[in-house]
PDB file of C-alpha atoms in Angstrom:
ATOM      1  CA  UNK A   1      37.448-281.776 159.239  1.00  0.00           C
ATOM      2  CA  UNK A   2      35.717-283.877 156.375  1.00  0.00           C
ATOM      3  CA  UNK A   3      32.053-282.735 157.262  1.00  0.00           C
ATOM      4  CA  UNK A   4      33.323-278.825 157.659  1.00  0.00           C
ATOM      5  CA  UNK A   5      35.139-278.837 154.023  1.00  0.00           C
ATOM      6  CA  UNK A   6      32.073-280.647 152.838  1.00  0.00           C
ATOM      7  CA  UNK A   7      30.261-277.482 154.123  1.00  0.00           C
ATOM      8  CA  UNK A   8      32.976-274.961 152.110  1.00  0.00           C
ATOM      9  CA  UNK A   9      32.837-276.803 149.056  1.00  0.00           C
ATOM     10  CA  UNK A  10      29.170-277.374 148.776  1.00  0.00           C
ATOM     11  CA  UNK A  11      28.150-273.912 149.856  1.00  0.00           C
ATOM     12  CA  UNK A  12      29.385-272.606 146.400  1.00  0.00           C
ATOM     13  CA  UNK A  13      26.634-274.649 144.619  1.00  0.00           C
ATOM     14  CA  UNK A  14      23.231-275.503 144.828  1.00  0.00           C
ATOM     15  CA  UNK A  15      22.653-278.210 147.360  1.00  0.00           C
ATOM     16  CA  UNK A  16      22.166-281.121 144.775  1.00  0.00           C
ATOM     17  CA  UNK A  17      25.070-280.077 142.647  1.00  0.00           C
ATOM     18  CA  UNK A  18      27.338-279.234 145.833  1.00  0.00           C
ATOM     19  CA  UNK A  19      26.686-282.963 147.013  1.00  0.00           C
ATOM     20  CA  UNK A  20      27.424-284.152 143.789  1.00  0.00           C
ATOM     21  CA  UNK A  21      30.772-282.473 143.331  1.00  0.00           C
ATOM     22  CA  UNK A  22      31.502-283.839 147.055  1.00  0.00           C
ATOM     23  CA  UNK A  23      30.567-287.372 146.321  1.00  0.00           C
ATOM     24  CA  UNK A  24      32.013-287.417 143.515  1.00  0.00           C
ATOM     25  CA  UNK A  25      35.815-285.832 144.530  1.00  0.00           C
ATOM     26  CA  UNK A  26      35.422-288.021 147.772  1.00  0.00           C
ATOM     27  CA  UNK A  27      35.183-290.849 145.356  1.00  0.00           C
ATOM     28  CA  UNK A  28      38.360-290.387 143.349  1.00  0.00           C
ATOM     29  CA  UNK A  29      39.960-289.759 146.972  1.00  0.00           C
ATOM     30  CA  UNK A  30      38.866-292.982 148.092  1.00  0.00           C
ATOM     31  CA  UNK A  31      39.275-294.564 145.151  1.00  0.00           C
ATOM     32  CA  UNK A  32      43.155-293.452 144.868  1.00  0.00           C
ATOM     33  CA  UNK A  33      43.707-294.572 148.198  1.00  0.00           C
ATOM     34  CA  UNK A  34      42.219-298.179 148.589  1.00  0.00           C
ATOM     35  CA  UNK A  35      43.999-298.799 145.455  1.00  0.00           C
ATOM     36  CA  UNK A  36      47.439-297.244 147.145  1.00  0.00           C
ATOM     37  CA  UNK A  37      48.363-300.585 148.935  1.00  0.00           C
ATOM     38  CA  UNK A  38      48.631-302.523 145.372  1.00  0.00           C
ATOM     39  CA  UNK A  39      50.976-299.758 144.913  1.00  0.00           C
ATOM     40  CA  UNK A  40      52.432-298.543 147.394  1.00  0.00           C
ATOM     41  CA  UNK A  41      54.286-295.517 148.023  1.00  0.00           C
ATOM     42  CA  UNK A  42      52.249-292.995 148.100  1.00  0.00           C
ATOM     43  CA  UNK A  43      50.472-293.324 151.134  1.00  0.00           C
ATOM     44  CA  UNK A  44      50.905-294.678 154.457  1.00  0.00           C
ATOM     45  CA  UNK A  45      48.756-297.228 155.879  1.00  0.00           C
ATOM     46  CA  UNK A  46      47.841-294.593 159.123  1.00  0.00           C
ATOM     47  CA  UNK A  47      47.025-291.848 156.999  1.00  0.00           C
ATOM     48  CA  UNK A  48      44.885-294.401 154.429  1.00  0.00           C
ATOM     49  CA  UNK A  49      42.924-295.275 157.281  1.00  0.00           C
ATOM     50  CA  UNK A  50      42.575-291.765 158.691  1.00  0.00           C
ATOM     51  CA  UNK A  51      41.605-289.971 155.851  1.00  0.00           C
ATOM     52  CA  UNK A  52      39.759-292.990 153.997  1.00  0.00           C
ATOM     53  CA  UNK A  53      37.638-293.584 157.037  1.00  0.00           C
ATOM     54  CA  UNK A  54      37.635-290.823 158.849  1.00  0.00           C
ATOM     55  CA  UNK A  55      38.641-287.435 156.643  1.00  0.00           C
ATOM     56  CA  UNK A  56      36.645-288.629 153.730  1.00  0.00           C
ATOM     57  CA  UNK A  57      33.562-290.513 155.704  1.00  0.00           C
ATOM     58  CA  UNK A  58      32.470-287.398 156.771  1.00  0.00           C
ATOM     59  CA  UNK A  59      33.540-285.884 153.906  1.00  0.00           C
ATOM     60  CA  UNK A  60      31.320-287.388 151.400  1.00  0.00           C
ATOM     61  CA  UNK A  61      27.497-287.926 152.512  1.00  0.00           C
ATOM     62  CA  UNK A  62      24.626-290.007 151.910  1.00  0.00           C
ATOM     63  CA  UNK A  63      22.131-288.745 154.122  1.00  0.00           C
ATOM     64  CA  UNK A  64      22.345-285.349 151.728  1.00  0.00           C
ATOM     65  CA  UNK A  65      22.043-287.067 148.524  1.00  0.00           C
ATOM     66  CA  UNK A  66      19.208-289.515 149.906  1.00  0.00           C
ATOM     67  CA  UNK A  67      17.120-286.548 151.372  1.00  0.00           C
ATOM     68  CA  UNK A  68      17.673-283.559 148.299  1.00  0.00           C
ATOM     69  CA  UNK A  69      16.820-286.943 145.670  1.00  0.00           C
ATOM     70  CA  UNK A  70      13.490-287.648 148.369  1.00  0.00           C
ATOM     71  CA  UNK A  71      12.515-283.590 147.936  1.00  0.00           C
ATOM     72  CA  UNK A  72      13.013-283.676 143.993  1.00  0.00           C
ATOM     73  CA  UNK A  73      10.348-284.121 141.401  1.00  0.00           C
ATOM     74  CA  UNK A  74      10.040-287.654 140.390  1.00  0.00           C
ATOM     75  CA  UNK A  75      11.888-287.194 136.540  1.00  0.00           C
ATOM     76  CA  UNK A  76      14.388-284.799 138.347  1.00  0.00           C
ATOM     77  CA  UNK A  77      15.175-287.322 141.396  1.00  0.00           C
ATOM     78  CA  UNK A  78      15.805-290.310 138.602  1.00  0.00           C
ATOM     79  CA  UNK A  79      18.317-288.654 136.963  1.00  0.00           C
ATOM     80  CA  UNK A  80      19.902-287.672 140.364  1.00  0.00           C
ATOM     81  CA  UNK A  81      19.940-290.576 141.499  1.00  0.00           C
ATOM     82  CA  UNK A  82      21.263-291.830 138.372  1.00  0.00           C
ATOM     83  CA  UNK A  83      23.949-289.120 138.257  1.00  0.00           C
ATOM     84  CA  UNK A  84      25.530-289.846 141.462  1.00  0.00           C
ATOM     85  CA  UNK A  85      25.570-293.340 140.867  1.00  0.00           C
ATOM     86  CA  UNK A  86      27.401-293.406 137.992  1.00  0.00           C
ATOM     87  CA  UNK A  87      29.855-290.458 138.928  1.00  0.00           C
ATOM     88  CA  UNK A  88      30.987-291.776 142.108  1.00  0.00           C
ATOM     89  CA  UNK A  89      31.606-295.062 140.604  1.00  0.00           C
ATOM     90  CA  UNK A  90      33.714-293.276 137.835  1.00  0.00           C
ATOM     91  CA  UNK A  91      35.425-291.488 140.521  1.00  0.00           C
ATOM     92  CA  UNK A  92      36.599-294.274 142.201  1.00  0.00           C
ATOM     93  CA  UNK A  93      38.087-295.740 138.673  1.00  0.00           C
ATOM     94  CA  UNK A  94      39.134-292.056 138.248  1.00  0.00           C
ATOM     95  CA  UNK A  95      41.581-292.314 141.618  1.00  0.00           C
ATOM     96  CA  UNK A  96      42.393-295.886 140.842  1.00  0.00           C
ATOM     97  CA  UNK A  97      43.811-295.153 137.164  1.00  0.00           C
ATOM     98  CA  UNK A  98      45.839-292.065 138.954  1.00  0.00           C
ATOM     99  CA  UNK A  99      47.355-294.866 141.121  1.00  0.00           C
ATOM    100  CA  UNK A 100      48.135-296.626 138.555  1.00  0.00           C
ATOM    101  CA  UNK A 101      49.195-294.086 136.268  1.00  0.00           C
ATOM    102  CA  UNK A 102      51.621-292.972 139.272  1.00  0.00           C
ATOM    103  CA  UNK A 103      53.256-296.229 139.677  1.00  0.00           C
ATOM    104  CA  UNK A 104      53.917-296.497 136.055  1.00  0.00           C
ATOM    105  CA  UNK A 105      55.619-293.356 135.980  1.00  0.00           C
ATOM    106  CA  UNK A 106      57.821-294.039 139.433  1.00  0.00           C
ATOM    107  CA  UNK A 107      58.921-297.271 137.822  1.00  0.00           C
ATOM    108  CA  UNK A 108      59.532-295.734 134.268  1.00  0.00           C
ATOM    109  CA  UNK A 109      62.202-292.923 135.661  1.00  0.00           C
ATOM    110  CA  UNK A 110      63.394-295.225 137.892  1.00  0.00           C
ATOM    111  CA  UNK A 111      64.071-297.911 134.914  1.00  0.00           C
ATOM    112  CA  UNK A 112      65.479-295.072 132.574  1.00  0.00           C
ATOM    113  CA  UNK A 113      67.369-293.599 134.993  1.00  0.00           C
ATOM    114  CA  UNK A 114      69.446-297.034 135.851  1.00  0.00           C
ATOM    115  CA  UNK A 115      69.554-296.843 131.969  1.00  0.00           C
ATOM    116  CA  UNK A 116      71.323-294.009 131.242  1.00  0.00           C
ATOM    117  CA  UNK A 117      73.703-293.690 134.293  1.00  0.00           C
ATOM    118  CA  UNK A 118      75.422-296.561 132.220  1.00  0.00           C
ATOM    119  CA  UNK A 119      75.146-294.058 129.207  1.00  0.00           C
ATOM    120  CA  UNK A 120      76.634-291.367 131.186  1.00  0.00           C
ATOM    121  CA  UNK A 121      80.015-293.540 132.348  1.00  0.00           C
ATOM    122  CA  UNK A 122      80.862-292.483 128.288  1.00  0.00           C
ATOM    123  CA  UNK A 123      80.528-288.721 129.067  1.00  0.00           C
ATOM    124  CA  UNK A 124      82.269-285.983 131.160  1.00  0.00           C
ATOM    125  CA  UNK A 125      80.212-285.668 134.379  1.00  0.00           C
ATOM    126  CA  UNK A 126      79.054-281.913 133.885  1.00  0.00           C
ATOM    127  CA  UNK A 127      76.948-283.604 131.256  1.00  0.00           C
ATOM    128  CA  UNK A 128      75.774-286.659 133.135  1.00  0.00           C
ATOM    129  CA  UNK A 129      72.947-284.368 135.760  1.00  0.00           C
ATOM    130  CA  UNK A 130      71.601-282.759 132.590  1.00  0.00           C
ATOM    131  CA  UNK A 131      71.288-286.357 130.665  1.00  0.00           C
ATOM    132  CA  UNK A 132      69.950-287.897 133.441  1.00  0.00           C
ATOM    133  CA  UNK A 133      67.253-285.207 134.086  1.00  0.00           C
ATOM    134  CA  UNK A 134      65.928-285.142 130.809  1.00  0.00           C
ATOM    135  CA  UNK A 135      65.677-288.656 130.477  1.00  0.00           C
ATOM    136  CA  UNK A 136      63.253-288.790 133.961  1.00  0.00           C
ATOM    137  CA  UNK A 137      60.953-286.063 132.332  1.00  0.00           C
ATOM    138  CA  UNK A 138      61.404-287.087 129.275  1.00  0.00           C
ATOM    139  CA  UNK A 139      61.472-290.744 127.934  1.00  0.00           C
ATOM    140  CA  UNK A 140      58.795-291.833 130.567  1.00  0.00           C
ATOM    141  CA  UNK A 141      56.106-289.414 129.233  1.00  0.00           C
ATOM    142  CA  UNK A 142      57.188-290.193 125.565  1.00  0.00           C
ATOM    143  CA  UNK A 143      57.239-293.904 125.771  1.00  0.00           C
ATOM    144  CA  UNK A 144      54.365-294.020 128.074  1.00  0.00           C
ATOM    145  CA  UNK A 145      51.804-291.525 126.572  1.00  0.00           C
ATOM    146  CA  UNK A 146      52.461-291.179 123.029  1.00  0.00           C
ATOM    147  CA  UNK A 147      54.037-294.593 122.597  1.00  0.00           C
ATOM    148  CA  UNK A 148      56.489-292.652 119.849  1.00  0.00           C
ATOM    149  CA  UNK A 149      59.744-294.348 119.017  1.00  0.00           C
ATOM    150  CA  UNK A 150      59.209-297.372 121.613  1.00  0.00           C
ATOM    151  CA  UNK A 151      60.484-301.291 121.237  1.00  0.00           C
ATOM    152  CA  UNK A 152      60.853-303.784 123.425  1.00  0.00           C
ATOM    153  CA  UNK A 153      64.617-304.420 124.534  1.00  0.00           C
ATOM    154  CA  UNK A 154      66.138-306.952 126.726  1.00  0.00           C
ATOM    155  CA  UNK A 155      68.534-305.762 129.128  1.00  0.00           C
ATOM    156  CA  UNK A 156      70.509-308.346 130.525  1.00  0.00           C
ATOM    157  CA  UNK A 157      73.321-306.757 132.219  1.00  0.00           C
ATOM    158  CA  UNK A 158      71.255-304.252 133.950  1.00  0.00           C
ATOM    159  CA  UNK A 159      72.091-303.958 137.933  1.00  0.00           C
ATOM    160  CA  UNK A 160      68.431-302.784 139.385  1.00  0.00           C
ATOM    161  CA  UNK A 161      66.371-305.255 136.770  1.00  0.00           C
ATOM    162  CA  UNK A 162      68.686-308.090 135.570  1.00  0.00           C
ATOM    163  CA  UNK A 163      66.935-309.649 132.201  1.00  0.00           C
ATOM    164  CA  UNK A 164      63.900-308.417 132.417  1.00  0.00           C
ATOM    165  CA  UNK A 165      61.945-307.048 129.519  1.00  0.00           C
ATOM    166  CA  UNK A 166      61.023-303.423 129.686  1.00  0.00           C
ATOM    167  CA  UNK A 167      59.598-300.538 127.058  1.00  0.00           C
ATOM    168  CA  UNK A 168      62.480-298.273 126.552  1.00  0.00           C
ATOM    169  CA  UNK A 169      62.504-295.652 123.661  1.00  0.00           C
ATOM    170  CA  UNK A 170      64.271-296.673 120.500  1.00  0.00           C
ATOM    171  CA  UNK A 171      67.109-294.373 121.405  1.00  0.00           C
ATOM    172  CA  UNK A 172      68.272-296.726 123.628  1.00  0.00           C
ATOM    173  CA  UNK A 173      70.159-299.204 120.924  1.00  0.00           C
ATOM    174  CA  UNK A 174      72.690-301.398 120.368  1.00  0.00           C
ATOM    175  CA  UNK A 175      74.685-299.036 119.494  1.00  0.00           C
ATOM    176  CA  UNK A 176      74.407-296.170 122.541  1.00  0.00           C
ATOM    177  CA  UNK A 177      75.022-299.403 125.037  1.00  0.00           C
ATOM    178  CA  UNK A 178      77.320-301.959 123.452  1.00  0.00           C
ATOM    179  CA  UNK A 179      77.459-305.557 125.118  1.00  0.00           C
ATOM    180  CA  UNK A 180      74.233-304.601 127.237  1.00  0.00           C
ATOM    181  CA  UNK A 181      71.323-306.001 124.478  1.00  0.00           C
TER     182      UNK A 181
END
């Protein structure tokens, strides 16, 4: 399967630029999953070793690289040679960042929404889905991205994450969760 959608993808290119595109997305692949076990949940270990070993081994390929660099003018196969180098290795940071990025995110909603189902005990539950849905899409990708109207609170009487320090937007105060800072 790797080898034949190596063959699709490359065909749309020329040969050095189709093996660079696979190399390179094979990379961020690979990257994203060796990374996956320091946090997991995204992938499981079967399908981590199937499609890291065997999906994207055949996927990506040296022998094509080695073989269009070998058939290349001398100034031409430098820079290829170069080029892939320094792509793939970016690639793998590439899928390990997405990881990373991921797990932030998973543990952000999860986090804000422990938050504010103790905000929505104060409000009539028709309100409390709507609440809690905008704080999973929203708050994380405030607080997280822009960093806008974030502190660092202590949240002691919390029941998932009892007194441990987290970045919460400043919303969250004193006053929206009395007795809890």
């Amino acid at each position: 399967m790797g080898a034949a959608s190596r063959f699709v993808l490359a065909g749309y290119f020329q040969p050095s630029v189709g093996t660079l595109i696979v190399n390179v997305l094979g990379s961020i692949l690979l990257g994203f999953l060796m990374y996956n076990s320091r946090y997991p949940g995204y992938v499981l270990p079967r399908m981590k070793m199937f499609f890291g070993i065997g999906f994207l081994g055949s996927f990506t390929t040296f022998s094509a690289f080695s073989v269009q660099t070998f058939q290349m003018p001398a100034n031409v196969a430098l820079l290829n040679i170069l080029g892939n180098t320094m792509l793939t290795l970016a690639g793998v940071f590439v899928g390990r960042a997405a990881v990373i990025y991921l797990a932030y995110l998973k543990e952000s909603a999860s986090y804000m929404a422990s938050v504010f189902l103790t905000l929505t005990r104060h409000y009539s539950s028709y309100m409390a889905p709507g609440i809690m849905g905008a704080t999973i899409l929203f708050f994380p990708v405030m607080g997280g991205i822009t960093g806008l109207g974030s502190q660092i609170v202590r949240v002691v009487s919390s029941v998932q994450h009892p007194g441990l320090l987290y970045q919460v937007p400043s919303l969250v105060s004193e006053r929206y969760l009395p007795g809890h800072l």
